[in-house]
Structure formats: C-alpha cells, structure tokens
CSV table of C-alpha atoms and ligand atoms in Angstrom, one decimal:
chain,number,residue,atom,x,y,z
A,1,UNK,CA,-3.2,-32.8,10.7
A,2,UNK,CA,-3.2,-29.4,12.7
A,3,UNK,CA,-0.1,-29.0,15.3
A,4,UNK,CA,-1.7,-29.0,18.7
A,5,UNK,CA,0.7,-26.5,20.7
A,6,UNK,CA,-0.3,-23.8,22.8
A,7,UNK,CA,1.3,-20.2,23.0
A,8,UNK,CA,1.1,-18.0,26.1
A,9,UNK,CA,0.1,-14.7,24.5
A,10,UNK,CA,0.0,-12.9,27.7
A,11,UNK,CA,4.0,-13.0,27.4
A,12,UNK,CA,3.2,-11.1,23.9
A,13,UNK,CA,1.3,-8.8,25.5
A,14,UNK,CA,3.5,-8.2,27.9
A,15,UNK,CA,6.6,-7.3,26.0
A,16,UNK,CA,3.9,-5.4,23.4
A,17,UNK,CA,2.8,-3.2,26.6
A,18,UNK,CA,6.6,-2.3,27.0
A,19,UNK,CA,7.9,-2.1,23.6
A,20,UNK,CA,4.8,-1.4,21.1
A,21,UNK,CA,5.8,1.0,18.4
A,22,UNK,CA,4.3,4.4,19.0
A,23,UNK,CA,2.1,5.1,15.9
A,24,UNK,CA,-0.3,8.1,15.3
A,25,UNK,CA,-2.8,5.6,14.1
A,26,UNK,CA,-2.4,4.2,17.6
A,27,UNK,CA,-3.5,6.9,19.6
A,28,UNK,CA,-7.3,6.8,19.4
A,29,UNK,CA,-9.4,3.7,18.2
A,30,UNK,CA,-12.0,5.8,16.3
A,31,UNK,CA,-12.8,3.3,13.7
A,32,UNK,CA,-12.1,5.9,10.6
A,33,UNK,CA,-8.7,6.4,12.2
A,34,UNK,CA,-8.2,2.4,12.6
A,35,UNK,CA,-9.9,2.0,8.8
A,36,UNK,CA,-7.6,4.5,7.2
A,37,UNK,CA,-4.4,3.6,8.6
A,38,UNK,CA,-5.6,-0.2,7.4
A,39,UNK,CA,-6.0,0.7,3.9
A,40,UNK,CA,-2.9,2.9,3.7
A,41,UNK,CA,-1.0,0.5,5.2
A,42,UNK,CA,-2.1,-2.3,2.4
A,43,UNK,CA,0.8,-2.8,0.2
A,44,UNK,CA,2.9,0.0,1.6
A,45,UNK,CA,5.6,0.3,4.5
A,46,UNK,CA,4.7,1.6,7.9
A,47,UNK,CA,7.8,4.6,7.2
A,48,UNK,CA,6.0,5.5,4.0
A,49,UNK,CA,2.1,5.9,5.8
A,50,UNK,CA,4.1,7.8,8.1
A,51,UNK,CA,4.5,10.3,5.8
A,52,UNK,CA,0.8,10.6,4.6
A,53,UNK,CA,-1.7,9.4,7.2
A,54,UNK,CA,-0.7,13.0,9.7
A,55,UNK,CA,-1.7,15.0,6.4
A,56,UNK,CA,-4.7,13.2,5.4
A,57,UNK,CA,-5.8,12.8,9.1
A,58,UNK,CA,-5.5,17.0,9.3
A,59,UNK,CA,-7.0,17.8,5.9
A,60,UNK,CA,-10.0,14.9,6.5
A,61,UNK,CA,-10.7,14.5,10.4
A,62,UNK,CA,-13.6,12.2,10.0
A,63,UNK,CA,-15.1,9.9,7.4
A,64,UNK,CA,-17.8,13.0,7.0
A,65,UNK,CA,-14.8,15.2,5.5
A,66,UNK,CA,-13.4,12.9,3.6
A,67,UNK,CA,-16.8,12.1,2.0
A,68,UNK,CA,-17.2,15.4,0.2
A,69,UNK,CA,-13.8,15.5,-0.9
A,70,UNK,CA,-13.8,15.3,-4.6
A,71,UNK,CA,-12.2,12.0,-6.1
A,72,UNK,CA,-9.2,14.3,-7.8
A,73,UNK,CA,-8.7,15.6,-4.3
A,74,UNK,CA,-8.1,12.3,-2.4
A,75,UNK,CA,-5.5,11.0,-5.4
A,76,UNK,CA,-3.6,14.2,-5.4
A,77,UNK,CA,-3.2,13.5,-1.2
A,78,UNK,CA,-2.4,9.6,-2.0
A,79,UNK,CA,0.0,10.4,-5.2
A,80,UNK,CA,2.9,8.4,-4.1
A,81,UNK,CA,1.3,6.0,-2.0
A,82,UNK,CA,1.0,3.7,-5.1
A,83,UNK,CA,-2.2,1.2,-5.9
A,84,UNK,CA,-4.6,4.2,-6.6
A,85,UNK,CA,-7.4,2.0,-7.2
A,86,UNK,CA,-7.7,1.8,-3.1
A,87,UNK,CA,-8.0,5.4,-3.2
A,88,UNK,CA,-10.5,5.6,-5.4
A,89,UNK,CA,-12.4,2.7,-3.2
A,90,UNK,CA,-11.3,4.5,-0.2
A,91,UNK,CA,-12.8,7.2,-1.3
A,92,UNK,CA,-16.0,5.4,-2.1
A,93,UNK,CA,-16.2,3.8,1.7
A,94,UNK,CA,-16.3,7.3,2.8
A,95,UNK,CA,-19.1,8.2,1.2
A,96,UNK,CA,-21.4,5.0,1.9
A,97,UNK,CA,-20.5,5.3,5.5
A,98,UNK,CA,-20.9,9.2,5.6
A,99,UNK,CA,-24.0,9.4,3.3
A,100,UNK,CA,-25.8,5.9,3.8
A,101,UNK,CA,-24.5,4.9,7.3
A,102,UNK,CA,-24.9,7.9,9.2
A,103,UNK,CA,-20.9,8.1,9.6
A,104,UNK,CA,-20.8,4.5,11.0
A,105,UNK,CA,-18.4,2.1,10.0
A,106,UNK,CA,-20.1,-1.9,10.4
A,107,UNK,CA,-18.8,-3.6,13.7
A,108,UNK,CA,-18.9,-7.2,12.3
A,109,UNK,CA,-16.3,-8.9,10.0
A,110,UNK,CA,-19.1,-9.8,7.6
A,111,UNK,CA,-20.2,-6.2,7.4
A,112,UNK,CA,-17.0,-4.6,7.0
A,113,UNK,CA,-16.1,-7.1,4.4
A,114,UNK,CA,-19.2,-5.6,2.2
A,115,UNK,CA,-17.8,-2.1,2.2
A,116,UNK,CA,-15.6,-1.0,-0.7
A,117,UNK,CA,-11.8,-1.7,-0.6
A,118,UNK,CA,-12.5,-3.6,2.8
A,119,UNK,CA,-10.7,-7.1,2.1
A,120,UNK,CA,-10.5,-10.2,4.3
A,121,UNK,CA,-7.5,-8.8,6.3
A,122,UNK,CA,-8.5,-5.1,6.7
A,123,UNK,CA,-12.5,-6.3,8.0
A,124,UNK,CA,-10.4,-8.3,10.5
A,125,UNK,CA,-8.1,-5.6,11.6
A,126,UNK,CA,-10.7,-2.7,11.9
A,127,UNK,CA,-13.0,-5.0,13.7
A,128,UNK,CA,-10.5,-6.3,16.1
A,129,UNK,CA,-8.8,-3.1,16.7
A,130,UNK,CA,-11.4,-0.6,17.0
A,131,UNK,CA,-14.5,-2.9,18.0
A,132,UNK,CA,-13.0,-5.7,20.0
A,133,UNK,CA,-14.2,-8.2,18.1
A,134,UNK,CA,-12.1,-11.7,19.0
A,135,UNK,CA,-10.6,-12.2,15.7
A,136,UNK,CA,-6.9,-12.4,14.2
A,137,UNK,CA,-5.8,-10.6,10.7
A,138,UNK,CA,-3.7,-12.2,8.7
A,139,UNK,CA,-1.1,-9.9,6.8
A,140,UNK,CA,3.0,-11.0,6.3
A,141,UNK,CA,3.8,-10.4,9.4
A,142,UNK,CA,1.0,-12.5,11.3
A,143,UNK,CA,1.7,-14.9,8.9
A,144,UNK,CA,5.4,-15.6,9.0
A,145,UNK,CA,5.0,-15.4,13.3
A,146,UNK,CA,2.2,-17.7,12.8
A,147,UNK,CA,4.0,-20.3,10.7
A,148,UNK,CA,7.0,-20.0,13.1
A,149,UNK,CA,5.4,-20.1,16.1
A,150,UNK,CA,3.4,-23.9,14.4
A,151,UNK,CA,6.6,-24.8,12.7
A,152,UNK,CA,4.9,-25.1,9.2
A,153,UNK,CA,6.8,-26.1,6.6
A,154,UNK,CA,3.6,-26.8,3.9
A,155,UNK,CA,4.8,-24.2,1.2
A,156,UNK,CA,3.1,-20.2,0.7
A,157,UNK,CA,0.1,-19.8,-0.6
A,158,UNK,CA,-1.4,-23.2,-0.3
A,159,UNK,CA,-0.5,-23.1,3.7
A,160,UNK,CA,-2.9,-19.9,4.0
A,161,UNK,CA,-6.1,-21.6,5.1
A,162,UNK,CA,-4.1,-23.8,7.6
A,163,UNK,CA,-2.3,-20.1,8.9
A,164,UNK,CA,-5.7,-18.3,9.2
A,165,UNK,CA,-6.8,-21.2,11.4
A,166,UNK,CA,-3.9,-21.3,13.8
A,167,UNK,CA,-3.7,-18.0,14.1
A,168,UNK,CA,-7.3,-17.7,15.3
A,169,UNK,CA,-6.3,-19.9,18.0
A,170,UNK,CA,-3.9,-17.5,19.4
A,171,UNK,CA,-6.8,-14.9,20.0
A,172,UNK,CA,-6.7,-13.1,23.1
A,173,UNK,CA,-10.7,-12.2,23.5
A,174,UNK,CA,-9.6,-9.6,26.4
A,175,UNK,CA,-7.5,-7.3,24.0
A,176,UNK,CA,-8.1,-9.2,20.4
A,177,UNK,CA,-6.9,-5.1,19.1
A,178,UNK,CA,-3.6,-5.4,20.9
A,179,UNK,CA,-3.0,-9.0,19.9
A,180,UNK,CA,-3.1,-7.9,16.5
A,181,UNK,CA,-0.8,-5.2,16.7
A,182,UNK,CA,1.7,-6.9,18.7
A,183,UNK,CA,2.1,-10.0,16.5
A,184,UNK,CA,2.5,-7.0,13.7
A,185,UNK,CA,5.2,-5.1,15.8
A,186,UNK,CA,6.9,-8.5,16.8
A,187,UNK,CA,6.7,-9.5,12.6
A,188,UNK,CA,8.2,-6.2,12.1
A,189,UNK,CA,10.9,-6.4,14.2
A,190,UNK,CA,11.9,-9.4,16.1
A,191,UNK,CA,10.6,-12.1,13.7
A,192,UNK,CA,12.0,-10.6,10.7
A,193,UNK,CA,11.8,-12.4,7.5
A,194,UNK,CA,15.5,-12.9,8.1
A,195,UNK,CA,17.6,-13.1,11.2
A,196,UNK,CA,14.9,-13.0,13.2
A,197,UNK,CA,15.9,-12.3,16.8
A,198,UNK,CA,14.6,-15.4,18.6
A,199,UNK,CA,16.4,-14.8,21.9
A,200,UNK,CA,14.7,-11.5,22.4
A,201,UNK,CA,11.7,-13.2,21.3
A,202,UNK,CA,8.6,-13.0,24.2
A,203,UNK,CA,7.5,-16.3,22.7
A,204,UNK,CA,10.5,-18.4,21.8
A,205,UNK,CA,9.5,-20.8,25.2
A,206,UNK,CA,6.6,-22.5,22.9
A,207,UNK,CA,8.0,-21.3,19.5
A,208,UNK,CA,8.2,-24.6,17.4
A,209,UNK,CA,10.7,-23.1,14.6
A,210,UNK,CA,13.3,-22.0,17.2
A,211,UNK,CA,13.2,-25.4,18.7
A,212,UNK,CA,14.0,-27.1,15.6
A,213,UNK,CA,16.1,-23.9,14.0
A,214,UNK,CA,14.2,-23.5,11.1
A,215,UNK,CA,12.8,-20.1,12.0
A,216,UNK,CA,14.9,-18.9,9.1
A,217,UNK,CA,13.6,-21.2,6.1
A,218,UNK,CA,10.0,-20.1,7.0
A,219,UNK,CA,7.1,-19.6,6.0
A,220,UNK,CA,8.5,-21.9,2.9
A,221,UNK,CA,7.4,-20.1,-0.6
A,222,UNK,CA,6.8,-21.8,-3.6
A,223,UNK,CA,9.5,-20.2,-6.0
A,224,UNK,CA,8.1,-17.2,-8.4
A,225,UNK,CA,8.7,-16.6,-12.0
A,226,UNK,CA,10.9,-13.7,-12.0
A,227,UNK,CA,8.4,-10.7,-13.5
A,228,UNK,CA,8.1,-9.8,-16.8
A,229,UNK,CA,10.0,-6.4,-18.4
A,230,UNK,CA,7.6,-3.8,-20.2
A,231,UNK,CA,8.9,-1.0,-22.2
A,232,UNK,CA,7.4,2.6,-22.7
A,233,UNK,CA,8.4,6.2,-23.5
A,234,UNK,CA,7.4,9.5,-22.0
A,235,UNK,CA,7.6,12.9,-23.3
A,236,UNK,CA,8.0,15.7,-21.3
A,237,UNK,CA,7.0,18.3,-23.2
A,238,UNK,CA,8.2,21.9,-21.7
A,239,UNK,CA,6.4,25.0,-22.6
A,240,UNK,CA,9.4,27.6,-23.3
A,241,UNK,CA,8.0,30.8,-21.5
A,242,UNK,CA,7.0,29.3,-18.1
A,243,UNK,CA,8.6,25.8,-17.8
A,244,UNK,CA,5.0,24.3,-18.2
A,245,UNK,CA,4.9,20.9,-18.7
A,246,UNK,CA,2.1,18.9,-20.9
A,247,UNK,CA,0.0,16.0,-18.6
A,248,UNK,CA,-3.2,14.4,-18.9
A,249,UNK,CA,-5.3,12.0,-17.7
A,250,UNK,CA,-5.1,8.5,-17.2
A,251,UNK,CA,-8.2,6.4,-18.3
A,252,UNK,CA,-10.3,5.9,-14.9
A,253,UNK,CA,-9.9,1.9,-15.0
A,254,UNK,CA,-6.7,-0.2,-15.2
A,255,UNK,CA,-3.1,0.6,-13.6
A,256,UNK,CA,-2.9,4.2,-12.1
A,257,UNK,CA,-6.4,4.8,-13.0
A,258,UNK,CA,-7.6,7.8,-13.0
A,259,UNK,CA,-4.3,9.7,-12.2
A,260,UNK,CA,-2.7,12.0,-14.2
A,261,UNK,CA,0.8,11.3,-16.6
A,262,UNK,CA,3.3,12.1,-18.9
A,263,UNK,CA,2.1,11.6,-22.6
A,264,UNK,CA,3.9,8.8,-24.5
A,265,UNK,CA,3.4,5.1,-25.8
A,266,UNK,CA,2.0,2.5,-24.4
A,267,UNK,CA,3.5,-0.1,-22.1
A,268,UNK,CA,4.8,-2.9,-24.2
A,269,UNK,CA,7.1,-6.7,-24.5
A,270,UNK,CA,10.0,-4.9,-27.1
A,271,UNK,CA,11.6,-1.9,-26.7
A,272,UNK,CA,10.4,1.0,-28.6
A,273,UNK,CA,12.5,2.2,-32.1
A,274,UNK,CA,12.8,5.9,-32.5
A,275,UNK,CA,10.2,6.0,-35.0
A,276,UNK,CA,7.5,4.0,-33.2
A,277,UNK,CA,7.9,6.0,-30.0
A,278,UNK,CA,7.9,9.7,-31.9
A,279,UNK,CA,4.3,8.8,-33.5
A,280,UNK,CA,3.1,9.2,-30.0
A,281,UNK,CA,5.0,12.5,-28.9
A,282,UNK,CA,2.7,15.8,-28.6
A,283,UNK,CA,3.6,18.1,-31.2
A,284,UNK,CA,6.5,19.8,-30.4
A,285,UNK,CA,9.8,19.8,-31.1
A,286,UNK,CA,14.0,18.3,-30.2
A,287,UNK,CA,13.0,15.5,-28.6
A,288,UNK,CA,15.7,14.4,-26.9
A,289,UNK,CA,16.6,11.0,-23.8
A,290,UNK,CA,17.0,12.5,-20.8
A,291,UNK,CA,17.3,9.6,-18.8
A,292,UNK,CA,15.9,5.5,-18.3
A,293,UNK,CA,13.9,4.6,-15.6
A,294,UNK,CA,13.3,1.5,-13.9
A,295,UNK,CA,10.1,1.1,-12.2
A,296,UNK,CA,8.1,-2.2,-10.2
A,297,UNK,CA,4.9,-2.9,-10.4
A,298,UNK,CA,3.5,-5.7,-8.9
A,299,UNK,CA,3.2,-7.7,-12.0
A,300,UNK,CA,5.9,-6.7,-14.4
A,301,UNK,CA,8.6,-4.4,-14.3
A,302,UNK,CA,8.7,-0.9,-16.5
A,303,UNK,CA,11.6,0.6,-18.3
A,304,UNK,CA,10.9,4.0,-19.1
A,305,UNK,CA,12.7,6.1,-21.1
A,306,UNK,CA,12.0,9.5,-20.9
A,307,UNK,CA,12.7,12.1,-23.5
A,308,UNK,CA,12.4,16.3,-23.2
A,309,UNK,CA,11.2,18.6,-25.4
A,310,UNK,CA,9.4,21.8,-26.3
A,311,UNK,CA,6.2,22.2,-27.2
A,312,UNK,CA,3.7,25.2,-27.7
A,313,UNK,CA,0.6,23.9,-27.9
A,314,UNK,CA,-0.9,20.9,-25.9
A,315,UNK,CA,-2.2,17.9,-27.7
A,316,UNK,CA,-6.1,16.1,-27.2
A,317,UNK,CA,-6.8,15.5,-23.8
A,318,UNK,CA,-3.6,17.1,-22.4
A,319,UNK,CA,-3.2,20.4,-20.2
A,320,UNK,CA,0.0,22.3,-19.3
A,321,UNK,CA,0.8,22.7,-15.6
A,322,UNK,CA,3.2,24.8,-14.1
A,323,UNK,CA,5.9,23.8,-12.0
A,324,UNK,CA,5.2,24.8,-9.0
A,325,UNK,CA,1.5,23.4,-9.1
A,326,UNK,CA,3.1,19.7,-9.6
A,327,UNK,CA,3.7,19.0,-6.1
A,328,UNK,CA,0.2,19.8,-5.5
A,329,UNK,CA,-1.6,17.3,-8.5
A,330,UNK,CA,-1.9,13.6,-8.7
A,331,UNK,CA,0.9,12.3,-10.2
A,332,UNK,CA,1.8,8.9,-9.6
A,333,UNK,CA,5.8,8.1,-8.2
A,334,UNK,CA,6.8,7.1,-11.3
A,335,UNK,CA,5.9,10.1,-13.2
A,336,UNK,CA,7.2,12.1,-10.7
A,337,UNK,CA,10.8,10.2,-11.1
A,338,UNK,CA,10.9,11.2,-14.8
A,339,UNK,CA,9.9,15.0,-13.6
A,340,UNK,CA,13.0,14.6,-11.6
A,341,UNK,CA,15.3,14.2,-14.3
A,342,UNK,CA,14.6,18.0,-15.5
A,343,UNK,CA,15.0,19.1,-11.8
A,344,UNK,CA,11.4,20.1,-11.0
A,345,UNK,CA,10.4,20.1,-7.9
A,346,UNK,CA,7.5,17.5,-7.2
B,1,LIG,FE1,9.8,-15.8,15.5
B,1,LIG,FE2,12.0,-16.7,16.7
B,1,LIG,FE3,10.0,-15.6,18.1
B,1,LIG,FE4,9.7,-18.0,17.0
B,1,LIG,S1,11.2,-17.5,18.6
B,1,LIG,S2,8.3,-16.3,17.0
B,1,LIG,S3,10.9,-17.7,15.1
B,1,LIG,S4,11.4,-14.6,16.6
C-alpha cells in the first residue's frame, strides 16, 4: 500500500530561494548547459564538476562546438572525471543534436531518453530544469529525501519503483526545475546520508522519518558483497634524453575505453610473479617497483603495482610523450597516480 501524506513544497521552495547553492550550471537554463552539467555530474561529486564544467563550458560554448570536437579532444578535457564511456556518448549527443537536430535538444522525457548517454534520471532533470516539464528525477539525493520524507523502510533497490512514484507526487508544476534542484541541495546538505539535520529541515512538519526517528536508518539497503580485488602491473618506461614516457591506447570498448595508459598486464584474481609481469614490459631495461596503488572501480578494486624503467625504443601500438604534454592528453586518474610516483607533473 502507498503512504498517503502530503508535503508542502512551497516551504522547500522557500528555504531553496534563500539558501540554493550557487552553481555555474545554475546561471542560465540553456538546455546544453542543463544537459552537460547532468552528465558530468553522473557518478561524480558536485566539488569535482566544479573543476571541469567552467573549462569545458569556455572551450565548447554550445552543443555546435562541442560537435566538431574530435573524440580524443573531449577525453583529454574529461581525463579525471572517471566513466569515460559517457564521454564518448557525450560526445555523440552533441553531434546528433548539432548535426541532425539543428542544435536542439528534445523537450520531452521520452525524447531525451532516445539520445545517447541520456538515462532515466538525466531525460528527467534536463526536461524539468531547462523545459519545465512537471516531472521529478530521481538520483541519491531525491531518493533518500524521498524515502524519509514517506518513512520507507522496504529495502534499496527493490523500493525504487515505489520512490519514483512518491516522488512524482511531490511535483511542483509552477517551478518542476527548482523542485528538483532543491530536493538535490536539501539531499546534499541537510538530509545527509548521516546526521541529517532535521531541525533545520524546511520539511520536517510532514516528514514521516523525523516523526518516528528513523531518518537515520534510511533508505534501508540490502547489504553488498564487499568488491572483488584485481591485480595488474604497469611500466613506466622513461626515455633517458628527455624524460619521455611510453603510453598507448586503450582498446575503444570496455573500462577506460578508448583512453590512453601505461603498458603492462592485464587486470587479474592473483597477484602477478616477477616473471609473469616482465613478459609484458616494453623492451627496455632495470625494471624496478616504484610504488602500489590502490584504485576503485565501481565493480572491483585494482592493486597496481607500478614499476620504472628505461627504454629506448617504444613497443607495438605505443608512443613516447613528453612530460610536459601529459597534463594536456587523456589519461585516466589512475594512470595519472602512477605518473605521480616519478614526480611528473600531470
Ligand atoms: Fe530529511 Fe530530516 Fe528533513 Fe526528514 S526532516 S527530510 S529526514 S532532514
């Protein structure tokens, strides 16, 4: 059975008007603006977008920019921002809207939802941001409020349908954009996944979780098998005149497709013997650990070792680059970490 409580969102909007985060994605509702913060913000922290939407918004000030981009391009801008299969999709929205669209985005859910790298959430944040359309997205934040605010204590994910259907009942049609945002900002920080900060709270009147103190326990999560452990090593092989370091390309599909990399073995359950790990080393020479690194992915966790040496000659498929061109190529963070431990600057 669904809970039957109202919620005065005007209160919401009240306390959003006064205390809404200020965010450059914020300042115009230009649909490519509202679509490209969306998909940056998939996945990653609002203090990390911070640090790439400015840059990409300067480098690509419409959806016609971006378009003719090259794909290397957009994943040496998004290097660092992790999942680079929504760049590459990202970059492939672009071009559809640019080239087959006329440069404009869908207004409906429906249509949004067809373009590439538009999911369920994003179609419903785009449209109810920068179209008005009367719909709620549903991303942790929304979610938690929303299973506070109802008091639900069916467990994550089988509650999802029932929390997409409440929260569609706390649409405000005047200013569906705003709701959105303001059950994000109040997520972020007021109903925090712990402690949340129900006496500040704007809704805690009709908030069923604070009435019965559970805010805390919820939304209830079915427990997760801890992740798995991969192991892998990577060679940094250093050419001895200019400090050149050997990359190359990462096949286009699968993890960090399509970025570029260190050379070394693949990703596997055991840890790698000395022996093993050297038949897939470039040819060079005094290979030697310079440090272990630990690294999350979303479904298994990487310990990579990574080992320096010198080299004179690159290997098939690999190219030197210099140091200071690092900073500028697509190299995914965890690359980047193992640059760090022979002090280059990337
Ligand atoms: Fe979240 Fe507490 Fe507000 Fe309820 S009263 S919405 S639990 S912060």
């Amino acid at each position: 059975m669904r809970p039957r409580h109202t919620h005065d969102m005007q209160a919401l909007l009240i306390w959003y008007d006064a205390h809404q985060r200020r965010l450059p994605w914020r300042v115009s509702l230009d649909a490519y603006r509202v679509w490209l913060s969306e998909v940056m913000l998939q996945q990653t922290t609002v203090p990390t977008v911070l640090g790439y939407y400015p840059r990409f918004l300067e480098r690509w000030p419409n959806v016609e920019a971006l378009a003719r981009a090259s794909q290397d391009e957009v994943l040496a801008q998004w290097a660092g921002l992790g999942y680079y299969s929504r760049a590459r999709k990202l970059h492939a929205c672009a071009k559809l809207v640019a080239f087959e669209r006329q440069g404009r985005f869908p207004e409906t859910v429906e249509a949004l939802q067809k373009l590439p790298g538009i999911g369920p959430y994003t179609a419903k944040a785009v449209a109810a941001i920068a179209f008005k359309v009367n719909t709620v997205p549903m991303d942790g934040n929304i979610e938690r409020v929303t299973a506070r605010l109802f008091a639900i204590t069916t467990p994550l994910p089988a509650a999802k349908p029932m929390l997409q259907e409440l929260a569609q009942r706390l649409a405000v049609p005047k200013r569906p954009g705003d709701l959105a945002q303001a059950l994000m900002d109040l997520g972020s920080g007021i109903c925090t996944p712990t402690k949340p900060a129900c006496p500040a709270c704007p809704l805690k009147k009709d908030c069923q979780a604070f009435k019965k103190g559970i805010a805390e326990n919820l939304p209830a999560r079915v427990k997760r098998a801890a992740k798995p452990v991969r192991h892998g090593v990577a060679f940094i092989a250093e050419r001895k005149k200019d400090g050149a370091v050997l990359l190359r390309k990462r096949p286009e599909a699968g993890l960090l497709g399509g970025m570029l990399e260190l050379p070394g073995t693949p990703w596997q359950s055991e840890p790698w013997t000395d022996e093993a790990a050297l038949a897939f080393a470039p040819s060079g020479t005094g290979w030697r650990q310079a440090g272990l690194l630990r690294h999350v992915f979303t479904h298994f966790t990487l310990m990579l070792e990574v080992r320096t040496g010198s080299a004179t000659r690159t290997s098939q498929g690999a190219f030197w680059a210099k140091p200071e061109n690092l900073s500028q190529l697509a190299l995914p963070t965890l690359f980047k970490k193992a640059l760090k431990f022979m002090a280059l600057d990337v």
